[in-house]
Coordinates of N, CA and C in Angstrom, one line a residue:
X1 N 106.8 111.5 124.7 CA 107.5 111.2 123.5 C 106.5 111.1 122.3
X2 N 107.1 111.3 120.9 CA 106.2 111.6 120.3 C 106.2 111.1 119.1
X3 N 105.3 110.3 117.9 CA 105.2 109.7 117.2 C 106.6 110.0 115.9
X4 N 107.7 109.9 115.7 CA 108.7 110.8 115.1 C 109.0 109.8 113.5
X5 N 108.7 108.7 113.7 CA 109.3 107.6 113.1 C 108.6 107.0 111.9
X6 N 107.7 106.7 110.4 CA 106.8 106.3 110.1 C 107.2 105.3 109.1
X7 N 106.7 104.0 109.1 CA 106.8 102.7 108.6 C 106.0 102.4 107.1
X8 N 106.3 102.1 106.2 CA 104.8 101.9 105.3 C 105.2 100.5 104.4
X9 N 104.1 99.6 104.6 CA 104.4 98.2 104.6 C 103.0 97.7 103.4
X10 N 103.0 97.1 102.4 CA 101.9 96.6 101.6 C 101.0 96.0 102.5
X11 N 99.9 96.3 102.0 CA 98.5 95.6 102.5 C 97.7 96.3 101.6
X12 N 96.7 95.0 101.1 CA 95.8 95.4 100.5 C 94.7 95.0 100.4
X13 N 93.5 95.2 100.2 CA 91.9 95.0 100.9 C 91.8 95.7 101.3
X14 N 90.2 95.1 101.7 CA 89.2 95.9 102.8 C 90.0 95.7 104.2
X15 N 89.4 96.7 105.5 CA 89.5 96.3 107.0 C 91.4 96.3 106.9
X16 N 92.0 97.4 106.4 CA 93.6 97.0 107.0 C 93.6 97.2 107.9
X17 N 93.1 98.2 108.9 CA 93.1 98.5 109.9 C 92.9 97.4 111.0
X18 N 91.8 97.2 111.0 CA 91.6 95.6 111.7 C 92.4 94.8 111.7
X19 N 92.8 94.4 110.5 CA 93.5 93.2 110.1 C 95.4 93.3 111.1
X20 N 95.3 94.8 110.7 CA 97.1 95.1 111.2 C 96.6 95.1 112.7
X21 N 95.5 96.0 113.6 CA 95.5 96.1 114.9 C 95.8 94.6 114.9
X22 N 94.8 93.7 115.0 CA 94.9 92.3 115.7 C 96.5 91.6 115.0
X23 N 97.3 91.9 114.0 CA 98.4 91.2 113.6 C 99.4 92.0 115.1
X24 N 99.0 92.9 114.8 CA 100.0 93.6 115.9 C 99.8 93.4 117.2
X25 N 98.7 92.8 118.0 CA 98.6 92.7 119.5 C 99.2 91.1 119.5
X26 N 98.8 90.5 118.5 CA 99.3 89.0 118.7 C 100.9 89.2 118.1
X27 N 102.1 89.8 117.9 CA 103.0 89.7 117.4 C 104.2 90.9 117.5
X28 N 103.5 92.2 118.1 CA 104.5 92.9 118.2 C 104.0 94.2 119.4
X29 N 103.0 93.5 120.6 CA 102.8 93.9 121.7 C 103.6 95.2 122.2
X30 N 105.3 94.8 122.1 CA 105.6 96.0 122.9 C 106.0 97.3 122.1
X31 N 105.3 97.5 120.8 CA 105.8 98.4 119.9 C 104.5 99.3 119.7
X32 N 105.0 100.7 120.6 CA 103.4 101.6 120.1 C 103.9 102.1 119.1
X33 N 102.2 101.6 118.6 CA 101.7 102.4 116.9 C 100.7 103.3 117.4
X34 N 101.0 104.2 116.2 CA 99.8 105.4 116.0 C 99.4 105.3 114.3
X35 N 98.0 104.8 114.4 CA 97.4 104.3 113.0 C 96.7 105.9 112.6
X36 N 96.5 105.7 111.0 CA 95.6 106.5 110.2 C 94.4 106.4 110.5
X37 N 93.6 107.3 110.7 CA 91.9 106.9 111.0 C 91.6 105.9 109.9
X38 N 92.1 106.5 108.9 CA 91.0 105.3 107.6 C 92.5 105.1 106.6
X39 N 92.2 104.1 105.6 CA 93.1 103.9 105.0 C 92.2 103.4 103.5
X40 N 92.0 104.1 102.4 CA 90.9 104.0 101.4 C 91.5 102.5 100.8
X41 N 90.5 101.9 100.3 CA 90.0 100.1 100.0 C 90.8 100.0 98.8
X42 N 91.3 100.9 97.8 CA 92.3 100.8 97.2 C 93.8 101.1 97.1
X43 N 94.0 101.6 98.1 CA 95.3 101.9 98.6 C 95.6 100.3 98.7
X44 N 97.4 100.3 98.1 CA 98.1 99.1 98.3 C 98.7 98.9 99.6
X45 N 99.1 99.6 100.2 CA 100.2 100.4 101.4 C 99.5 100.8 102.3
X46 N 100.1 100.9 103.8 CA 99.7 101.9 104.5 C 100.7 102.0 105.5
X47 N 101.3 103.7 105.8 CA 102.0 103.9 107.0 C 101.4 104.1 108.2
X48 N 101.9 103.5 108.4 CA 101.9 103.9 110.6 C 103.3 104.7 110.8
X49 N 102.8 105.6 112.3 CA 104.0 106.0 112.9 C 104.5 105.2 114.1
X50 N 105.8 105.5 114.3 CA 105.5 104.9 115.6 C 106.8 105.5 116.5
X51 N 107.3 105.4 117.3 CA 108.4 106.4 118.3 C 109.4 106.0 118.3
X52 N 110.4 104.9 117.6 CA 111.6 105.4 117.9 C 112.2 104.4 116.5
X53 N 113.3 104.8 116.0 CA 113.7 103.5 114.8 C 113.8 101.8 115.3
X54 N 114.1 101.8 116.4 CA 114.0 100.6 116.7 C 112.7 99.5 116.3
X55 N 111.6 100.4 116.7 CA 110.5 99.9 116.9 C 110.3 99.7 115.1
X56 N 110.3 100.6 114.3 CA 110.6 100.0 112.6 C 111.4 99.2 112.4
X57 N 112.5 99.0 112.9 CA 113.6 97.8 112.6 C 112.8 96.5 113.1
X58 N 112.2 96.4 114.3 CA 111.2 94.9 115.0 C 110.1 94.9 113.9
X59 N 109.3 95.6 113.2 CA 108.2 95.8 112.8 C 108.6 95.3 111.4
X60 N 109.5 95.9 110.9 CA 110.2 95.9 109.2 C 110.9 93.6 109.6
X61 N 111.4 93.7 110.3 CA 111.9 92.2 110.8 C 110.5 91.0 110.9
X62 N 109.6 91.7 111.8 CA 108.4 90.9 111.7 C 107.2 90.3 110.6
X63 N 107.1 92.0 109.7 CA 106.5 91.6 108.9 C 107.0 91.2 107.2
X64 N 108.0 90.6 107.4 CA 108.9 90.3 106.1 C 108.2 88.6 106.2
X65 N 107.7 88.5 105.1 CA 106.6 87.5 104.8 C 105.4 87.4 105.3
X66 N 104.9 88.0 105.9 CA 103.7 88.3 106.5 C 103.1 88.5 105.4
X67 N 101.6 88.0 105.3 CA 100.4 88.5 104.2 C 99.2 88.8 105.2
X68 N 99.0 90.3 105.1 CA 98.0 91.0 105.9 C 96.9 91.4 104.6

C-alpha cells in the first residue's frame, strides 16, 4: 500500500522533524507516516503523507491544539 493521502499542519522552528517524530510515537503510534527528508527552518507548515483518509482524520483530530 502506498503513501496516497498528504496532511499539512503548522509548525514552525528549527528540528520539525524531530519534534513531529517523537509527537507522533507518543500519541499516534498506529498511524504510518512517510516524512520529507528536510523541512527548511523557515517554512511555517509541513506535509506528511500517509495511507489512508482515515489516518488524516486521527492525525487532523489529534493535533488540533497541539503546539509542535
Amino acid at each position: 500500500m502506498t503513501f496516497r493521502y498528504s496532511f499539512t499542519f503548522p509548525i514552525s522552528g528549527p528540528n520539525k522533524l524531530p519534534r513531529f517524530k517523537k509527537w507522533a510515537e507518543e500519541h499516534a503510534q498506529e498511524v504510518e507516516i512517510s516524512l520529507p527528508l528536510q523541512v527548511p527552518i523557515k517554512s511555517e507548515a509541513m506535509t506528511i503523507r500517509l495511507k489512508s483518509a482515515d489516518d488524516r482524520e486521527k492525525l487532523e483530530t489529534r493535533l488540533t491544539g497541539v503546539k509542535l
